[in-house]
XYZ file of C-alpha atoms in Angstrom:
760
model
C 0.000 0.000 0.000
C 1.667 3.194 -1.153
C 1.190 6.630 -2.647
C -0.130 5.187 -5.902
C -2.890 3.313 -4.062
C -3.939 6.542 -2.334
C -4.040 8.508 -5.607
C -5.929 5.724 -7.418
C -8.513 5.592 -4.630
C -8.946 9.376 -4.772
C -9.469 9.302 -8.542
C -11.613 6.157 -8.704
C -14.137 7.063 -6.036
C -14.006 10.840 -5.767
C -12.978 11.839 -9.289
C -10.056 14.095 -8.301
C -6.524 14.025 -9.671
C -4.769 15.980 -6.924
C -4.884 16.460 -3.157
C -6.043 19.618 -1.480
C -3.601 21.192 1.017
C -3.021 18.973 4.038
C -4.935 15.933 2.766
C -1.953 13.853 1.675
C -0.045 14.632 4.888
C -3.000 13.511 7.034
C -3.668 10.346 5.019
C 0.017 9.339 5.107
C 0.013 9.732 8.904
C -3.132 7.620 9.343
C -1.884 4.861 7.045
C 1.386 4.747 8.998
C -0.648 4.081 12.168
C -0.491 7.528 13.774
C -3.279 9.324 15.607
C -4.268 12.572 13.890
C -5.817 15.892 14.878
C -6.698 17.941 11.813
C -8.084 21.479 11.832
C -9.190 22.380 8.318
C -11.597 25.062 7.102
C -14.999 24.147 5.712
C -14.689 22.998 2.124
C -11.058 21.882 2.541
C -11.972 18.204 2.166
C -11.856 16.847 5.733
C -14.019 13.822 4.952
C -11.632 12.578 2.250
C -8.895 12.496 4.907
C -10.591 9.629 6.734
C -12.614 8.081 3.904
C -9.595 7.286 1.707
C -7.667 5.565 4.558
C -10.857 3.735 5.579
C -10.939 2.079 2.147
C -7.274 1.065 2.357
C -7.131 -0.103 5.999
C -8.080 -3.744 6.689
C -11.077 -3.369 9.038
C -14.056 -1.067 9.605
C -13.767 2.657 10.333
C -16.238 3.975 12.916
C -17.093 7.662 12.328
C -18.664 9.444 15.303
C -20.890 12.235 14.083
C -23.209 14.557 16.055
C -26.209 14.887 13.741
C -28.497 12.488 11.896
C -28.655 14.766 8.828
C -24.853 14.910 8.680
C -24.592 11.101 8.725
C -27.309 10.633 6.130
C -25.727 13.123 3.716
C -22.267 11.598 4.103
C -23.503 8.022 3.600
C -25.630 9.023 0.616
C -22.631 10.733 -1.007
C -20.383 7.705 -0.345
C -22.878 5.258 -1.822
C -23.204 7.516 -4.873
C -19.413 7.337 -5.253
C -19.537 3.519 -5.193
C -18.424 3.115 -1.566
C -20.555 0.899 0.681
C -21.225 2.709 3.947
C -23.923 2.710 6.604
C -25.109 4.588 9.674
C -26.756 3.771 12.984
C -28.938 6.344 14.713
C -32.407 6.858 16.120
C -33.944 7.290 12.649
C -33.622 3.510 12.064
C -35.864 0.751 13.375
C -34.400 -2.101 15.419
C -34.642 -4.482 12.457
C -32.838 -1.974 10.230
C -30.065 -1.587 12.817
C -29.646 -5.375 12.981
C -29.243 -5.477 9.178
C -26.585 -2.725 9.337
C -24.664 -4.688 11.993
C -24.834 -7.830 9.841
C -23.539 -6.094 6.718
C -20.680 -4.459 8.611
C -19.734 -7.789 10.196
C -19.736 -9.421 6.748
C -17.342 -6.765 5.465
C -19.883 -5.057 3.177
C -19.434 -1.713 4.959
C -15.955 -0.231 5.289
C -17.294 2.939 6.951
C -19.966 3.076 9.632
C -21.334 6.365 11.017
C -22.747 6.404 14.550
C -24.099 8.993 16.968
C -22.020 9.396 20.167
C -24.994 8.282 22.305
C -24.941 4.909 20.507
C -21.492 4.056 21.906
C -22.945 3.111 25.296
C -25.707 0.814 24.040
C -25.348 -2.913 24.783
C -26.096 -4.031 21.208
C -23.411 -1.738 19.786
C -20.817 -2.883 22.320
C -21.573 -6.537 21.471
C -21.361 -5.728 17.750
C -17.913 -4.093 18.075
C -16.603 -7.229 19.801
C -17.246 -9.178 16.586
C -15.424 -6.946 14.096
C -11.990 -5.463 13.462
C -12.061 -1.702 13.977
C -9.102 -0.148 12.194
C -9.899 3.489 12.997
C -12.222 5.612 15.101
C -12.826 9.030 13.542
C -14.325 11.863 15.583
C -16.044 14.366 13.291
C -16.892 17.867 14.563
C -14.342 17.171 17.303
C -14.787 20.602 18.899
C -17.987 19.204 20.439
C -15.793 17.380 22.982
C -14.545 20.619 24.548
C -16.436 22.688 27.100
C -14.629 25.628 25.489
C -16.175 24.654 22.136
C -19.273 26.423 20.863
C -21.170 23.132 20.425
C -20.130 21.212 23.553
C -21.944 17.871 23.774
C -21.775 15.841 26.933
C -22.171 12.616 24.937
C -18.776 13.243 23.289
C -17.082 12.690 26.652
C -18.056 9.000 26.390
C -15.934 8.425 23.292
C -12.792 7.521 25.243
C -14.702 5.084 27.427
C -15.765 3.333 24.240
C -12.237 3.255 22.798
C -10.798 1.990 26.104
C -13.247 -0.954 26.076
C -12.059 -2.206 22.679
C -9.823 -5.292 22.718
C -7.242 -3.545 20.536
C -6.819 0.227 20.372
C -7.479 1.514 16.835
C -6.053 4.605 15.169
C -7.888 7.673 16.446
C -8.424 10.655 14.146
C -10.223 13.883 14.996
C -11.415 16.617 12.639
C -12.883 20.085 13.078
C -13.110 23.353 11.165
C -13.009 25.797 14.074
C -10.857 25.464 17.166
C -9.070 27.981 19.364
C -5.892 26.931 21.189
C -7.956 25.951 24.266
C -10.277 23.770 22.179
C -7.389 22.169 20.304
C -5.731 21.254 23.615
C -9.017 19.887 24.966
C -9.510 17.627 21.937
C -6.020 16.139 22.181
C -6.268 15.589 25.946
C -9.835 14.301 26.288
C -9.402 11.857 23.374
C -5.999 10.764 24.800
C -4.385 11.075 21.389
C -1.015 9.284 21.372
C 1.764 11.436 19.910
C -0.685 12.717 17.310
C 0.142 14.226 13.971
C -1.423 17.685 14.301
C -2.218 19.338 10.995
C -3.601 22.868 10.870
C -4.062 23.862 7.239
C -5.213 27.314 8.253
C -8.579 28.846 8.919
C -8.593 31.174 5.937
C -11.333 30.694 3.342
C -10.003 32.856 0.549
C -13.145 32.575 -1.562
C -15.274 34.174 1.168
C -15.721 37.945 1.209
C -16.491 39.259 4.720
C -18.442 42.424 5.270
C -20.201 44.181 8.182
C -23.025 46.616 7.514
C -24.279 48.804 10.359
C -27.931 49.395 9.568
C -31.332 49.538 11.198
C -33.142 48.853 7.893
C -32.161 45.212 7.791
C -35.257 43.973 5.967
C -34.688 46.456 3.151
C -31.020 45.472 2.886
C -31.835 41.749 2.664
C -34.612 42.240 0.118
C -32.440 44.458 -2.089
C -29.482 42.052 -1.885
C -31.565 39.041 -2.927
C -33.165 40.958 -5.794
C -29.689 41.833 -7.067
C -28.683 38.143 -6.840
C -31.886 36.433 -8.024
C -30.333 33.135 -9.100
C -28.110 32.613 -6.060
C -28.730 30.280 -3.139
C -28.284 31.716 0.345
C -28.897 31.365 4.081
C -30.111 34.193 6.318
C -29.537 33.622 10.034
C -31.677 35.360 12.654
C -31.156 35.279 16.433
C -34.819 34.612 17.297
C -37.757 32.656 15.902
C -39.755 35.876 15.833
C -37.229 37.483 13.484
C -37.210 34.369 11.279
C -40.989 34.447 10.870
C -41.094 38.219 10.316
C -38.365 38.226 7.667
C -39.805 35.123 5.985
C -43.172 36.870 5.601
C -41.509 40.007 4.233
C -39.481 38.087 1.646
C -42.435 35.917 0.643
C -44.533 39.034 0.096
C -41.695 40.373 -2.061
C -41.907 37.382 -4.393
C -38.701 35.717 -3.180
C -38.289 31.921 -3.432
C -37.831 31.407 0.334
C -38.463 28.926 3.128
C -37.795 29.004 6.907
C -36.463 26.811 9.707
C -36.489 27.054 13.510
C -37.074 24.857 16.548
C -40.622 26.151 17.026
C -41.761 24.341 13.863
C -42.832 20.694 13.948
C -40.474 18.007 12.638
C -42.359 17.504 9.372
C -42.332 21.212 8.500
C -38.637 21.542 9.372
C -37.800 18.506 7.227
C -39.818 19.899 4.314
C -38.117 23.305 4.590
C -34.665 21.751 4.770
C -35.362 19.540 1.742
C -36.806 22.461 -0.249
C -33.567 24.355 0.317
C -31.217 21.434 -0.327
C -33.052 20.381 -3.487
C -33.104 23.978 -4.810
C -36.893 24.266 -4.681
C -36.342 27.351 -2.516
C -33.174 29.333 -3.204
C -33.173 31.133 0.170
C -33.763 29.873 3.706
C -34.300 32.088 6.769
C -33.305 30.216 9.931
C -32.064 30.291 13.489
C -28.757 28.616 14.279
C -30.746 25.370 14.740
C -30.235 24.977 10.972
C -27.069 24.157 9.125
C -24.789 21.734 10.940
C -24.235 18.836 8.591
C -25.797 20.589 5.598
C -23.339 19.911 2.800
C -24.942 22.143 0.157
C -22.028 23.221 -1.984
C -23.511 26.086 -4.000
C -24.536 28.491 -1.204
C -23.384 31.838 -2.599
C -24.192 34.038 0.390
C -24.777 33.850 4.128
C -26.337 36.913 5.721
C -26.485 37.262 9.511
C -29.542 39.339 10.290
C -28.342 39.561 13.904
C -24.899 39.398 15.459
C -24.094 35.820 16.633
C -22.988 35.093 20.206
C -19.435 34.060 19.332
C -16.782 34.103 16.621
C -16.897 30.294 16.580
C -20.609 30.331 15.788
C -20.198 33.081 13.224
C -17.318 31.467 11.336
C -18.995 28.072 11.284
C -22.289 29.502 10.030
C -20.694 31.914 7.551
C -18.522 29.025 6.358
C -21.573 27.299 4.913
C -21.138 29.635 1.959
C -18.869 28.703 -0.925
C -18.141 25.083 -0.047
C -17.494 24.519 -3.770
C -14.675 27.081 -3.699
C -16.618 29.696 -5.664
C -16.626 33.354 -4.609
C -19.259 33.939 -1.909
C -20.433 36.725 0.373
C -20.599 36.601 4.190
C -22.478 39.685 5.377
C -23.245 40.580 8.982
C -25.958 43.194 9.581
C -25.094 44.878 12.867
C -27.044 47.170 15.158
C -26.347 47.956 18.844
C -29.612 46.228 19.733
C -28.021 42.896 18.734
C -25.764 43.086 21.784
C -28.778 43.454 24.062
C -30.566 40.510 22.397
C -27.556 38.237 22.851
C -27.002 39.280 26.446
C -30.643 38.436 27.159
C -30.296 35.022 25.476
C -27.134 34.210 27.423
C -28.692 35.290 30.709
C -31.537 32.807 30.094
C -29.282 29.979 28.913
C -30.325 26.482 30.014
C -27.824 24.988 32.507
C -29.984 21.975 33.459
C -27.288 19.339 32.792
C -24.329 21.496 33.865
C -22.648 20.985 37.276
C -23.113 24.024 39.534
C -19.366 24.538 39.897
C -19.015 24.977 36.102
C -21.840 27.444 35.531
C -19.945 30.594 36.470
C -16.938 29.588 34.354
C -19.194 29.020 31.348
C -20.946 32.379 31.887
C -17.559 34.118 31.923
C -16.523 32.275 28.768
C -19.777 33.279 27.018
C -19.324 36.928 27.996
C -15.746 36.855 26.688
C -16.907 35.429 23.371
C -19.662 37.990 23.054
C -17.158 40.811 23.561
C -14.937 39.350 20.859
C -17.928 39.158 18.517
C -18.867 42.771 19.242
C -15.271 43.739 18.531
C -15.539 42.144 15.088
C -18.648 44.180 14.300
C -17.099 47.468 15.417
C -13.506 47.123 14.195
C -12.260 49.335 11.396
C -9.345 46.988 10.739
C -9.192 44.010 8.362
C -12.130 41.672 9.062
C -10.376 38.576 7.755
C -7.351 39.193 9.965
C -9.622 39.723 12.983
C -11.135 36.271 12.445
C -7.825 34.529 11.799
C -6.125 36.146 14.802
C -9.024 35.050 17.010
C -8.225 31.466 16.013
C -4.506 31.959 16.558
C -3.301 32.816 13.048
C -1.261 36.011 13.051
C -1.247 38.161 9.927
C 0.993 41.162 9.370
C -0.794 42.689 6.385
C -4.492 43.415 5.741
C -6.136 41.039 3.279
C -7.289 43.680 0.758
C -10.287 41.410 0.270
C -12.964 42.292 2.830
C -15.480 45.051 3.437
C -13.258 47.003 5.816
C -10.186 46.828 3.599
C -12.313 48.324 0.834
C -14.185 50.896 2.899
C -12.930 54.456 2.817
C -15.798 56.735 1.876
C -14.952 59.578 -0.408
C -16.647 61.665 -3.109
C -14.803 61.414 -6.378
C -15.162 63.100 -9.741
C -15.938 60.359 -12.285
C -16.839 62.581 -15.226
C -14.125 61.205 -17.508
C -14.962 57.656 -16.412
C -18.611 58.334 -17.243
C -17.642 59.302 -20.773
C -15.774 56.000 -21.180
C -18.845 54.109 -19.951
C -21.012 55.922 -22.485
C -18.460 55.256 -25.240
C -18.536 51.573 -24.315
C -22.346 51.433 -24.488
C -22.124 53.141 -27.885
C -19.650 50.490 -29.059
C -21.999 47.722 -27.937
C -24.770 49.399 -29.990
C -27.097 48.747 -27.079
C -27.013 44.976 -27.593
C -25.589 43.833 -24.250
C -26.257 44.058 -20.537
C -24.357 45.187 -17.479
C -22.024 42.168 -17.319
C -20.589 42.770 -20.806
C -20.221 46.522 -20.230
C -18.443 46.032 -16.906
C -16.193 43.267 -18.210
C -15.219 45.341 -21.225
C -14.325 48.442 -19.234
C -12.354 46.393 -16.691
C -10.513 44.460 -19.402
C -11.711 41.139 -17.990
C -10.362 37.880 -19.415
C -13.667 36.180 -20.223
C -14.626 33.953 -23.103
C -17.941 35.760 -23.550
C -16.139 39.071 -24.186
C -14.006 37.450 -26.864
C -17.083 35.826 -28.348
C -18.967 39.115 -28.831
C -15.841 40.945 -29.991
C -15.664 43.244 -26.961
C -11.931 42.634 -26.564
C -11.511 44.629 -29.785
C -13.409 47.686 -28.535
C -11.491 50.901 -27.951
C -12.944 50.958 -24.429
C -11.723 47.436 -23.582
C -9.702 47.848 -20.386
C -10.190 51.627 -20.456
C -11.191 51.664 -16.766
C -9.144 48.731 -15.488
C -7.762 51.021 -12.784
C -11.256 51.212 -11.287
C -12.895 48.533 -9.137
C -16.039 46.764 -10.259
C -17.995 48.184 -7.329
C -17.033 51.750 -8.333
C -18.183 51.157 -11.890
C -21.449 49.601 -10.712
C -22.119 52.734 -8.655
C -21.227 54.965 -11.586
C -23.452 53.087 -14.041
C -26.276 53.107 -11.513
C -25.963 56.885 -11.234
C -25.822 57.317 -15.026
C -29.025 55.267 -15.286
C -30.680 57.348 -12.574
C -29.621 60.618 -14.233
C -30.906 59.437 -17.622
C -27.553 59.405 -19.425
C -28.143 55.677 -19.957
C -31.307 53.570 -19.978
C -31.896 49.895 -19.262
C -34.564 47.686 -20.807
C -36.940 45.933 -18.416
C -37.251 42.597 -20.229
C -35.720 39.269 -19.175
C -32.551 39.858 -21.192
C -32.017 43.430 -20.046
C -29.578 45.525 -22.081
C -28.070 48.965 -21.513
C -28.633 51.649 -24.147
C -27.809 55.281 -24.705
C -29.958 57.908 -22.979
C -29.799 61.697 -23.155
C -26.083 62.524 -23.100
C -26.471 66.139 -24.258
C -25.736 67.638 -20.787
C -22.299 65.967 -20.782
C -21.301 68.069 -23.775
C -21.207 71.051 -21.416
C -17.691 71.242 -19.964
C -19.119 72.440 -16.649
C -21.108 69.228 -16.107
C -19.530 66.962 -13.494
C -20.409 63.412 -12.436
C -19.614 63.078 -8.704
C -20.001 59.663 -7.078
C -19.768 58.812 -3.376
C -17.919 55.510 -3.150
C -15.868 53.272 -0.900
C -12.187 53.436 -1.620
C -12.053 49.934 -3.114
C -8.429 48.905 -3.348
C -7.428 46.411 -5.980
C -7.272 43.070 -4.122
C -3.811 41.981 -5.192
C -3.909 39.066 -2.796
C -7.111 37.819 -4.378
C -5.613 38.002 -7.834
C -2.620 35.948 -6.748
C -4.509 33.283 -4.869
C -7.672 32.829 -6.849
C -6.625 33.467 -10.393
C -9.146 33.195 -13.164
C -12.506 31.674 -12.331
C -13.181 28.471 -14.254
C -16.575 29.807 -15.347
C -14.825 32.747 -17.052
C -13.785 30.334 -19.816
C -17.413 29.642 -20.770
C -18.917 31.389 -23.756
C -22.604 32.203 -24.111
C -23.126 28.734 -25.573
C -21.121 27.307 -22.675
C -23.472 28.919 -20.173
C -26.465 27.569 -22.112
C -25.005 24.052 -21.957
C -24.232 24.502 -18.265
C -27.870 25.449 -17.641
C -29.095 22.381 -19.541
C -26.785 20.149 -17.498
C -28.074 21.780 -14.306
C -31.637 20.973 -15.345
C -30.651 17.365 -16.074
C -28.979 17.145 -12.665
C -32.133 18.504 -11.016
C -34.295 15.950 -12.857
C -32.047 13.083 -11.739
C -32.028 14.414 -8.172
C -35.815 14.399 -8.094
C -35.939 10.895 -9.560
C -33.550 9.535 -6.952
C -34.613 11.701 -4.010
C -31.253 13.252 -3.251
C -29.680 16.733 -3.240
C -28.442 17.850 -6.691
C -24.930 18.616 -5.424
C -24.398 14.956 -4.446
C -24.830 13.977 -8.109
C -22.351 16.560 -9.452
C -21.253 19.931 -8.069
C -21.612 23.168 -10.065
C -17.836 23.156 -10.418
C -17.998 19.747 -12.124
C -20.798 20.872 -14.462
C -18.795 23.977 -15.429
C -15.796 21.795 -16.264
C -18.114 19.467 -18.197
C -19.501 22.419 -20.166
C -15.979 23.555 -21.029
C -14.636 20.117 -22.019
C -17.857 18.807 -23.678
C -16.933 15.128 -23.181
C -18.479 12.735 -25.721
C -17.116 9.405 -24.422
C -16.124 7.602 -21.218
C -12.449 8.590 -21.235
C -13.244 12.262 -21.781
C -15.941 12.243 -19.099
C -13.560 10.691 -16.559
C -11.190 13.567 -17.299
C -13.780 16.010 -15.906
C -12.964 17.170 -12.368
C -15.254 15.459 -9.859
C -16.296 12.538 -12.107
C -15.143 9.240 -10.617
C -15.817 5.761 -11.979
C -18.897 5.140 -9.842
C -20.424 8.491 -10.764
C -19.687 7.801 -14.421
C -21.312 4.367 -14.343
C -24.432 5.829 -12.766
C -24.803 9.150 -14.593
C -22.152 9.430 -17.290
C -24.207 8.227 -20.252
C -27.117 10.588 -19.506
C -24.832 13.610 -19.343
C -22.981 12.548 -22.506
C -26.346 12.212 -24.280
C -27.320 15.719 -23.179
C -23.977 17.152 -24.328
C -24.227 15.320 -27.682
C -27.798 16.563 -28.247
C -26.690 20.121 -27.456
C -23.851 19.789 -29.974
C -26.227 18.584 -32.666
C -28.603 21.478 -32.061
C -25.725 23.981 -31.967
C -23.208 22.606 -34.504
C -21.194 25.838 -34.605
C -21.163 26.426 -30.871
C -17.901 27.101 -29.058
C -18.540 26.539 -25.346
C -15.158 27.550 -23.975
C -12.262 29.798 -24.864
C -9.334 29.251 -22.544
C -7.038 32.102 -21.540
C -4.014 30.306 -22.967
C -5.528 30.099 -26.458
C -3.765 33.373 -27.122
C -0.400 31.682 -26.845
C 1.251 28.861 -28.671
C 2.665 25.632 -27.390
C 6.244 24.764 -26.593
C 7.591 24.851 -30.173
C 6.824 28.561 -30.470
C 8.207 29.582 -27.083
C 11.231 31.793 -26.780
C 13.596 32.451 -23.903
C 13.445 35.743 -22.061
C 16.273 37.577 -20.322
C 15.927 35.389 -17.234
C 16.440 32.269 -19.327
C 12.918 31.039 -18.553
C 10.703 29.965 -21.409
C 8.072 32.483 -22.331
C 5.091 31.996 -24.582
C 5.060 33.733 -27.914
C 1.751 35.445 -28.747
C -0.232 33.944 -31.613
C -1.522 36.333 -34.208
C -5.009 36.665 -35.646
C -6.039 34.018 -38.165
C -5.387 34.763 -41.853
C -4.773 32.985 -45.169
C -1.711 33.398 -47.354
C -2.528 34.347 -50.995
C -1.964 30.804 -52.284
C -4.173 29.229 -49.565
C -7.452 30.327 -51.148
C -6.939 27.975 -54.114
C -7.062 24.976 -51.739
C -10.571 25.743 -50.445
C -13.108 23.094 -51.490
C -16.430 24.769 -52.245
C -19.766 22.991 -51.747
C -23.242 23.871 -52.957
C -24.270 24.645 -49.374
C -22.010 24.448 -46.311
C -22.547 24.691 -42.585
C -20.526 27.325 -40.733
C -18.659 24.557 -38.905
C -17.635 23.054 -42.280
C -16.366 26.428 -43.502
C -14.465 26.849 -40.219
C -12.801 23.435 -40.513
C -11.890 24.042 -44.146
C -10.260 27.406 -43.333
C -8.226 25.876 -40.505
C -7.183 23.038 -42.841
C -5.908 25.173 -45.709
C -4.041 27.949 -43.877
C -0.259 27.868 -44.229
C 0.223 30.871 -41.896
C 2.618 30.279 -38.997
C 1.705 30.806 -35.340
C -1.861 32.029 -35.785
C -4.914 31.253 -33.688
C -7.538 28.873 -34.990
C -10.574 30.545 -36.461
C -13.884 29.820 -34.707
C -17.392 29.682 -36.102
C -18.249 32.669 -33.908
C -15.470 34.672 -35.609
C -16.908 33.949 -39.057
C -20.442 34.693 -37.860
C -19.264 38.123 -36.662
C -17.828 38.835 -40.105
C -21.137 37.941 -41.722
C -23.034 39.949 -39.091
C -20.903 42.976 -39.946
C -21.909 42.591 -43.605
C -25.575 42.452 -42.629
C -26.112 38.871 -43.857
C -27.028 37.258 -40.512
C -27.966 38.202 -36.962
C -28.688 36.682 -33.564
C -32.215 36.891 -32.194
C -33.864 35.889 -28.914
C -36.640 33.397 -29.710
C -38.499 31.797 -26.786
C -35.653 32.671 -24.437
C -32.874 31.178 -26.602
C -30.311 32.766 -28.892
C -30.971 31.732 -32.513
C -28.877 32.557 -35.583
C -31.006 33.740 -38.529
C -30.392 35.195 -41.990
C -31.461 38.758 -42.815
C -33.277 39.786 -45.985
C -29.890 40.686 -47.474
C -28.573 37.272 -46.413
C -31.509 35.538 -48.100
C -30.804 37.452 -51.277
C -27.221 36.145 -51.082
C -28.540 32.586 -50.964
C -28.107 31.857 -47.242
C -30.725 29.220 -46.402
C -32.237 27.894 -43.170
C -32.537 24.103 -42.841
C -34.589 22.162 -40.280
C -32.916 19.201 -38.542
C -33.881 16.715 -35.825
C -31.439 15.743 -33.051
C -31.016 12.192 -31.724
C -33.036 13.311 -28.705
C -35.927 14.125 -31.063
C -35.660 17.910 -30.778
C -36.070 20.130 -33.847
C -33.477 22.814 -34.520
C -32.484 25.149 -37.355
C -29.092 25.596 -38.994
C -27.910 28.097 -41.601
C -26.388 26.882 -44.886
C -24.041 29.097 -46.905
C -23.715 29.042 -50.745
C -20.396 29.173 -52.685
C -20.660 32.945 -53.232
C -20.713 33.594 -49.483
C -18.020 30.979 -48.911
C -15.841 32.865 -51.403
C -16.440 36.171 -49.588
C -15.224 34.563 -46.359
C -12.096 33.185 -48.051
C -11.383 36.610 -49.581
C -11.890 38.296 -46.211
C -9.278 36.118 -44.500
C -6.937 36.256 -47.526
C -6.932 40.055 -47.306
C -6.599 40.113 -43.538
C -2.829 39.747 -43.480
C -2.344 42.874 -45.573
C -5.030 44.753 -43.632
C -3.332 43.938 -40.319
C -0.009 45.193 -41.649
C 1.766 41.847 -41.714
């Protein structure tokens, strides 16, 4: 058993080619027989650290987990990955528990999840005497510490259970949040023997932290959700009353929302939780009774309507955003009244099962935590550093990636910037929305901008020195002042308004903004988002794959993210796999997932390709550079990539073109790429050719029943461009354009003359 076995297990069952930070170190320690204490942030892949060794060790791994929902989600995900696992908790009948014991004893289950209360039951003790337990894993290990925010008395029984076993197994403990006191408690109470302690850091770089001091919290929440209509989010409230009040307000505002708190009956809570997990409701308003064990990967925002009682609670709850690694917002709405609410709740805390001698110590600890939480809400320093320093991570520089680092109010003159915005809208000819305008002005590296030709605009990158938030404020003001206007339909676009006043030199555009610094740290650590490589067609394919995933989830009664994460679907949309080998090359697609779902997703991708034969779903950033043969060495001696030029044909290339009576755009594209003898040029895409024909007025793109469709104009019809109806393998009708020899010749002549036009 070696490194290769570990990597093969990771790829086969989980679909990943590489370890996340800390995973390999932890797994190596476990497989060498060492106890482990691992503190890893949410989304860092803690479960893989004990699931991979569990598959490679000889016996059964017992995972002690605090919540039924957490166990059920983990076991469901493992079974989906082709790993046999089971759980034992109060949701099962006695006969079901007996069957689980039998399967584990027969070696069917390599991983068995149990609640800590189960460790003391006679039947479980008798069961453990019949099997080989290779490892005991304690999940949410902070629950063992009275200094932890979720202390559970039942966790103190874990060592009694381990001590009763005939042979001591490996003991591993995992948590996402632990101060030094909690970390010490875990190691001592579990009696870890010379443990390998791995702290990968508490920082979640994809999370953006922000505190807003406001008394109009309902208005803030409603406005935020309306600006992010397709995003899934959690809103935490301190009291049931606030949950119900905000739920009613959002429902009345037409928001897809549900709610969750302990005052609801079990059936209603279960229905609300399922509605949120299965994406029937995008937003859930809840007390902190909701969330532990909810492994929903695509939560894009967590808003705290009230200040939590501790940093531990806040970081754990906020950390439910962005588990897939995508950029996510963690917003805390603060008002001084929150402090009074929390003090009241702590004063009325239930100490029924707490020894009298411990009550005062716990009260002091709670007060200390509340002060630290208040400090977070009031600090003017870096919010991320405040959190990390609370958990013992010292930082010397601000993160340049949180609300406080970006917040220095000032009124700035943006008149010249406004003119660039207006110039950009003029260049778009009013065809595109806010995303294209912003991306163009910022000089963003996105496939969609290349696809629409925005990277060739004079205004491309003209305001790259500005932040996106500044430009959003500026455009909002220009819309309000009437310099620009925005259509109100589903596919809203920005168009020119009355710009006459700007011709007066005395007219100034003054905008009150935060001093948003460019987040250099973000640029270094995050790089380019994977979704930035998707074109418009890529996003359409991604949406179709999401709908397929949702349909499968409903068929099988499981959360969509357990089937495939958004990150996996984005990679699928970029790579458009058409066979088994290509699908297994998609991040997050393991063999078990492929066997279960691969063919259905390949069918969907194939059908999309048939209906959109000229579609380019992805344009990677490195398509602008050539491969190794065209690299040159710079002054440092390192290889640098030589830029590829725009596609063109040499004069003699045109004679090689094979004309047909009618050709698809994809056939013309392939023929052009075949005949060119030009060195070090980019490939030409169907979208490039379509833009040429659009510029000549032969074709255009129209929105028909919510989809982009390529059609010929009257001029195009007169040139002989014809529309042909086809039927896909899935039985769907679609239309393609066919181009006659005369138009084919115009395209060849265009690219033959391009070299001279570009000054080559």
